[in-house]
mmCIF file of C-alpha atoms in Angstrom:
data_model
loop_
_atom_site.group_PDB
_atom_site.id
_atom_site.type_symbol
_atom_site.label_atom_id
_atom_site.label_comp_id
_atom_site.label_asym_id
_atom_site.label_seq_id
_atom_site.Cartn_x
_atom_site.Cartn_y
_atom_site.Cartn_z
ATOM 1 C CA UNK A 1 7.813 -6.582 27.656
ATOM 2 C CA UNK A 2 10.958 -5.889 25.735
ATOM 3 C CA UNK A 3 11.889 -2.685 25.033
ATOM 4 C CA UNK A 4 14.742 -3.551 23.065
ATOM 5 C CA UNK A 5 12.009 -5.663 20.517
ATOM 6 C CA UNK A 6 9.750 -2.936 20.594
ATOM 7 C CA UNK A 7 12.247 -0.633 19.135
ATOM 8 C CA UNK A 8 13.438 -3.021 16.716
ATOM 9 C CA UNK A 9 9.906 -3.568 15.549
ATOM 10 C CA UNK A 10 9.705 -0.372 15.432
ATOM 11 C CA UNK A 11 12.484 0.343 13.288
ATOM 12 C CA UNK A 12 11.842 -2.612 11.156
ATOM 13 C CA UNK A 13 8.686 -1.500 10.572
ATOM 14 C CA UNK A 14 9.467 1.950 9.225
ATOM 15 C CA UNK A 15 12.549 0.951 7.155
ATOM 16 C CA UNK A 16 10.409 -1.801 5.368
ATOM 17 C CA UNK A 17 7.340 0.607 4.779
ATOM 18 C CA UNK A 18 8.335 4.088 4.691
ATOM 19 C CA UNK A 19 7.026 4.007 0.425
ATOM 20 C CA UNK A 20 3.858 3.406 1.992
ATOM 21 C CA UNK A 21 3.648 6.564 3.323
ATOM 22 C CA UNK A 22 3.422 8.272 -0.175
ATOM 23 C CA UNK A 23 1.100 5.840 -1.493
ATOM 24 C CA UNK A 24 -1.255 6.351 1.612
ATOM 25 C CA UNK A 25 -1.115 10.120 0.836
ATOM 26 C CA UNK A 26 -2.328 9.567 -2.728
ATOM 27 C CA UNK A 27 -5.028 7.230 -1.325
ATOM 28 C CA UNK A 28 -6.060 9.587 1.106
ATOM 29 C CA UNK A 29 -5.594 12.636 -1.122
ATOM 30 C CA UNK A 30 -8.202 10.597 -4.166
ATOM 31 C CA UNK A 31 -10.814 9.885 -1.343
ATOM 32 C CA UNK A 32 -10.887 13.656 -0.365
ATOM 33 C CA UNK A 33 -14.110 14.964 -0.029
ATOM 34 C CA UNK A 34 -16.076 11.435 0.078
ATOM 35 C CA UNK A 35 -17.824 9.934 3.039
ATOM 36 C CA UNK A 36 -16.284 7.517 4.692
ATOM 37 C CA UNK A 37 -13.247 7.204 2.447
ATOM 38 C CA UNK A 38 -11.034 7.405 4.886
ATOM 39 C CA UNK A 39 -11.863 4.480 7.326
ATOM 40 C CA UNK A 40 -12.643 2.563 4.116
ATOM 41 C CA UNK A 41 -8.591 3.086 3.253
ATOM 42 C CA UNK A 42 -7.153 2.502 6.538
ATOM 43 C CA UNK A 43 -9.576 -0.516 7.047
ATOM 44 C CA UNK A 44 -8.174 -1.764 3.594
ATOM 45 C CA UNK A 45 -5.076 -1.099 4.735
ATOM 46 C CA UNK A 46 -5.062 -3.181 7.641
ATOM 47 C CA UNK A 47 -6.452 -5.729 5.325
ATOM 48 C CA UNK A 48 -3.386 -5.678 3.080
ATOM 49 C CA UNK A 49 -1.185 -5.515 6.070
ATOM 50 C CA UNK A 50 -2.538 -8.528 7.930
ATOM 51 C CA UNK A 51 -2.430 -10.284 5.196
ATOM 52 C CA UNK A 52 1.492 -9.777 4.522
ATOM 53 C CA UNK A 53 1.990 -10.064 8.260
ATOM 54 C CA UNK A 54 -0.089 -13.968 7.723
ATOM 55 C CA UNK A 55 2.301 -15.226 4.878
ATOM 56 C CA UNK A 56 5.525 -14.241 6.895
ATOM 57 C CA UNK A 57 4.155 -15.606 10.302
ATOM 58 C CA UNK A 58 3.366 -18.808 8.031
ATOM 59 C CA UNK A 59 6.889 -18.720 6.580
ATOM 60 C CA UNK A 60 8.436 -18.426 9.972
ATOM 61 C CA UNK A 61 6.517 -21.735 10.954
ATOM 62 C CA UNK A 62 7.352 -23.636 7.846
ATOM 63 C CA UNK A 63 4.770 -23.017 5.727
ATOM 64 C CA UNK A 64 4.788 -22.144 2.282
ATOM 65 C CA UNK A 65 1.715 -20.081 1.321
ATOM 66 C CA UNK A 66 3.608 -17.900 -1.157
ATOM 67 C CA UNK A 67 6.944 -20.033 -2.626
ATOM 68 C CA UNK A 68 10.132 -17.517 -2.580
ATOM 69 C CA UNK A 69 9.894 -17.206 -6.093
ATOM 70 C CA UNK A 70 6.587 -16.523 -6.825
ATOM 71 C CA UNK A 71 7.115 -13.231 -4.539
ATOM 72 C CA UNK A 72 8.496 -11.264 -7.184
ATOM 73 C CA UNK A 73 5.408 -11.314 -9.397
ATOM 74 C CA UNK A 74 3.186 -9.655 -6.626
ATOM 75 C CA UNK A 75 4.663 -6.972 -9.002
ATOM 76 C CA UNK A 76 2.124 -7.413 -11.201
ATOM 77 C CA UNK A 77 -0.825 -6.855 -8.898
ATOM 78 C CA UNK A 78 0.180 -2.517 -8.384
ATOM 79 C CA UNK A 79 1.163 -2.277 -12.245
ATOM 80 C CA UNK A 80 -1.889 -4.022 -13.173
ATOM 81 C CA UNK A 81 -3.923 -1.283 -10.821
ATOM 82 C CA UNK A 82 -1.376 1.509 -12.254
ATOM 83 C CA UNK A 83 -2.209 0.879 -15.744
ATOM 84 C CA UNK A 84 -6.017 0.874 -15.167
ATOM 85 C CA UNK A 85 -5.551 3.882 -13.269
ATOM 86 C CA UNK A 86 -3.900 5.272 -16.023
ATOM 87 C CA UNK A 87 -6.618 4.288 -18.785
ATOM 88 C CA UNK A 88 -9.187 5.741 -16.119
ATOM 89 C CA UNK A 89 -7.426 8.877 -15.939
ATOM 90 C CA UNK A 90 -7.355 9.126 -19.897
ATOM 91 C CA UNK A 91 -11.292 8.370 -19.949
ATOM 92 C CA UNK A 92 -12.307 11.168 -17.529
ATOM 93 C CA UNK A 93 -9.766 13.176 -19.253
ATOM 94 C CA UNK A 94 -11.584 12.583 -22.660
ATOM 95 C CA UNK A 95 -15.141 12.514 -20.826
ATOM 96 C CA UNK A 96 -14.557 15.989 -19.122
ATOM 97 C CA UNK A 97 -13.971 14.095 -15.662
ATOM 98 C CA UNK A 98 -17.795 13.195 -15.634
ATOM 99 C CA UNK A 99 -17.550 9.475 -15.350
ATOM 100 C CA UNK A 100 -14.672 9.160 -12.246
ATOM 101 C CA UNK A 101 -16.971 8.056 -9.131
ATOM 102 C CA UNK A 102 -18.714 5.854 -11.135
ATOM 103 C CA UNK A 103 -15.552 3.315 -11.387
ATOM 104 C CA UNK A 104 -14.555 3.865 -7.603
ATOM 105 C CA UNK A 105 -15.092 2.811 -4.466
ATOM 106 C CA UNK A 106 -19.150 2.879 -2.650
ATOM 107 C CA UNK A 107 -19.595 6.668 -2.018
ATOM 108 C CA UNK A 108 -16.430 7.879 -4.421
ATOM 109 C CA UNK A 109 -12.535 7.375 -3.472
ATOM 110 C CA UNK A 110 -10.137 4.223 -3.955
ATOM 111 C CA UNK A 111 -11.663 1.082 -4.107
ATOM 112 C CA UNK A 112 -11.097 -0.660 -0.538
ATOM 113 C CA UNK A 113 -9.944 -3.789 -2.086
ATOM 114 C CA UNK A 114 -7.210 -1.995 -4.752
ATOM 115 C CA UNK A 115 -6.189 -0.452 -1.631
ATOM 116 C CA UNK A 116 -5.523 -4.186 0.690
ATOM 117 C CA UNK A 117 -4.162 -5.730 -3.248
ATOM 118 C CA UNK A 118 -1.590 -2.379 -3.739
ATOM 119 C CA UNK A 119 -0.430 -2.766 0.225
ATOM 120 C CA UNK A 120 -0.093 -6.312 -0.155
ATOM 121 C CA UNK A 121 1.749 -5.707 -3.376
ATOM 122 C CA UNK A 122 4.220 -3.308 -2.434
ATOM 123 C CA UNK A 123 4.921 -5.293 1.202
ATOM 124 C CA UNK A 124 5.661 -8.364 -0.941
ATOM 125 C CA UNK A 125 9.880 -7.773 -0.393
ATOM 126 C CA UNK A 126 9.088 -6.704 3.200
ATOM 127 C CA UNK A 127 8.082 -10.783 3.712
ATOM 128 C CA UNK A 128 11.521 -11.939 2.776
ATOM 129 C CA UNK A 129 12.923 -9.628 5.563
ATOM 130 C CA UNK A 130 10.031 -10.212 7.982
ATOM 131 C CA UNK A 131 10.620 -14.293 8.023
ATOM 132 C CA UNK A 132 13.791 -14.603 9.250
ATOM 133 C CA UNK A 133 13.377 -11.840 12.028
ATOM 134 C CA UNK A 134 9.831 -14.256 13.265
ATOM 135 C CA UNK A 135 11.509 -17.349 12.675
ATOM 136 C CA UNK A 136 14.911 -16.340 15.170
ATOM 137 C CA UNK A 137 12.623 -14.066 17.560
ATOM 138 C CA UNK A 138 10.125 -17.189 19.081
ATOM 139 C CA UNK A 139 6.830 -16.993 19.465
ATOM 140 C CA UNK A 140 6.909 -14.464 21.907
ATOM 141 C CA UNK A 141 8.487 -12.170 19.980
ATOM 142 C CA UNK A 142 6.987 -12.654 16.943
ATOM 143 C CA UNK A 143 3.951 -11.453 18.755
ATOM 144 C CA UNK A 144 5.425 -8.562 19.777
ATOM 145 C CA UNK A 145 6.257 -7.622 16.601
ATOM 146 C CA UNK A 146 3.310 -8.323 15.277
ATOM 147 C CA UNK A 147 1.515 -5.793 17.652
ATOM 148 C CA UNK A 148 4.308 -2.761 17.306
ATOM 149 C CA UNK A 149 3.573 -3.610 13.181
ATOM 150 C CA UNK A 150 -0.211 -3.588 13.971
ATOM 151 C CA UNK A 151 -0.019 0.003 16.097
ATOM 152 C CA UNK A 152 2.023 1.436 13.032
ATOM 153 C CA UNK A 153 -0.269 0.833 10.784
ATOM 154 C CA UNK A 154 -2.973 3.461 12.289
ATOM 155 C CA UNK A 155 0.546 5.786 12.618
ATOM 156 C CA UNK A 156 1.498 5.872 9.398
ATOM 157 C CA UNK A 157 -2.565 5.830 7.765
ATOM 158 C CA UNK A 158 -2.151 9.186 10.050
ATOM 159 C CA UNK A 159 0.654 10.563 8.909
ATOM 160 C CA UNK A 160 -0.647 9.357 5.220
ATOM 161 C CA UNK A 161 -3.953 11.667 6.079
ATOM 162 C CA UNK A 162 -1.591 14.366 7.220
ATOM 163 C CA UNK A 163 -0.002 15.372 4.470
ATOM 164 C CA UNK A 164 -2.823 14.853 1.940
ATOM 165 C CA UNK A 165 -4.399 17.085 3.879
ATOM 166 C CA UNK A 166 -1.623 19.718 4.350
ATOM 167 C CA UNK A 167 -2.712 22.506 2.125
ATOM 168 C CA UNK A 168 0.225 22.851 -0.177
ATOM 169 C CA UNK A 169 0.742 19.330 -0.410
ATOM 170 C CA UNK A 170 -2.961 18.891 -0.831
ATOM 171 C CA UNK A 171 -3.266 21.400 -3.545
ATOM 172 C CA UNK A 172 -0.378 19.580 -5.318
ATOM 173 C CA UNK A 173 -2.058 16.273 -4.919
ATOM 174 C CA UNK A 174 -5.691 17.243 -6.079
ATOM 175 C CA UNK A 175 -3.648 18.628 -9.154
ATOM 176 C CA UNK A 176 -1.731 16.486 -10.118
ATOM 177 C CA UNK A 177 -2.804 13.401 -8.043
ATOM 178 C CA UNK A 178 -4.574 10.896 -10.556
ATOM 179 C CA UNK A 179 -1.360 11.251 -12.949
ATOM 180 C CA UNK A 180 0.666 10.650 -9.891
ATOM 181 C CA UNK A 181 -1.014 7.450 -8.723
ATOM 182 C CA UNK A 182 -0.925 5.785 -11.695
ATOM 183 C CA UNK A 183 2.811 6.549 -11.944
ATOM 184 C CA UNK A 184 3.828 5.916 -8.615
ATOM 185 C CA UNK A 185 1.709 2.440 -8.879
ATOM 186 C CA UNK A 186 2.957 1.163 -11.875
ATOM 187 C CA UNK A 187 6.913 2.200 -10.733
ATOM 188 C CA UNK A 188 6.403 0.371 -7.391
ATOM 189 C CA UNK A 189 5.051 -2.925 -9.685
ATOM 190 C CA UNK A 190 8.212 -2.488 -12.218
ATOM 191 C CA UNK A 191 10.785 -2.192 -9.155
ATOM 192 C CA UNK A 192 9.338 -5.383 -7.309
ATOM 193 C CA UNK A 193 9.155 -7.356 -10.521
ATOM 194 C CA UNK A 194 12.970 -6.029 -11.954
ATOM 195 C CA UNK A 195 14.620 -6.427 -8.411
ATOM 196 C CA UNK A 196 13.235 -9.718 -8.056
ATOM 197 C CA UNK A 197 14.290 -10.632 -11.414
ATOM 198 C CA UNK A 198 10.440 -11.732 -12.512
ATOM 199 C CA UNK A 199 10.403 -13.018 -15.667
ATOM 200 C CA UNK A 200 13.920 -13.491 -15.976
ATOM 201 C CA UNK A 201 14.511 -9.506 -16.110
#
């Protein structure tokens, strides 16, 4: 095997995703103290991932799942989530918090699905840099990058668990973490959509 594509995969990888690694902490930091939140994240994760991953590999072959310049709008999908988020975080603020698990995930924390739709979201500009790399590196290669992309996934859901669970940075996060989400969520869906130029912005 190729070191030399391993590394580049490597660094491809974190370049294209290293956003992620916030969001994951906010993920990881909401489904604190709930069973089974975190494999439901990083499973919804790898959901979100392998679905990105599909669309570029399908690119790369000539197909066209997802036209060019329909990518920008996956913009929508995390300001969409942000702006619930937001109104959630209002309700439970007017409710005295009492009504939060109710509108998350099976046994409290993000919903697994928000989770794959936000990932797939925010990975929506790392297709257009994905395709050409598949479509020049073969097959072969494309499969190798494919696995180093697949291994870094479980890296940075660990890293993402890490530092939510870092006491200061966990304090910070329980604090101040649902108006952070929201924020983070609906800047991530503005950026995509503006740097695109969705909508004609």
């Amino acid at each position: 095997m190729d070191l030399g594509i391993i590394g580049q995969a490597a660094g491809l990888f974190a370049v294209t995703n290293i956003d992620d690694l916030l969001i994951l902490a906010l993920f990881f930091a909401q489904g604190s103290g709930h069973p089974r939140s975190t494999r439901r994240i990083v499973l919804s994760q790898y959901l979100g991932y392998a679905a990105i991953l599909a669309v570029a590999v399908a690119a790369a072959f000539g197909a066209t799942f997802l036209p060019e310049s329909a990518i920008p709008y996956l913009g929508l999908l995390p300001l969409a989530l942000g702006l619930k988020a937001t109104w959630q975080a209002w309700k439970d603020h007017r409710a005295g918090d009492g009504g939060e698990e109710d509108e998350q995930g099976e046994g409290g924390g993000p919903r697994p699905l928000e989770v794959a739709a936000v990932t797939f979201a925010n990975g929506g500009d790392n297709i257009g840099v994905y395709v050409p790399v598949f479509a020049t590196a073969g097959v072969g290669g494309m499969g190798v990058y494919a696995a180093v992309f697949l291994v870094l996934v479980a890296v940075w859901c660990c890293a993402g668990r890490f530092f939510a669970t870092r006491p200061v940075i966990a304090k910070a996060l329980a604090r101040w973490g649902h108006i952070l989400l929201p924020l983070v969520l609906i800047a991530i869906g503005l950026l995509i959509l503006i740097e695109g130029g969705a909508f004609g912005l």
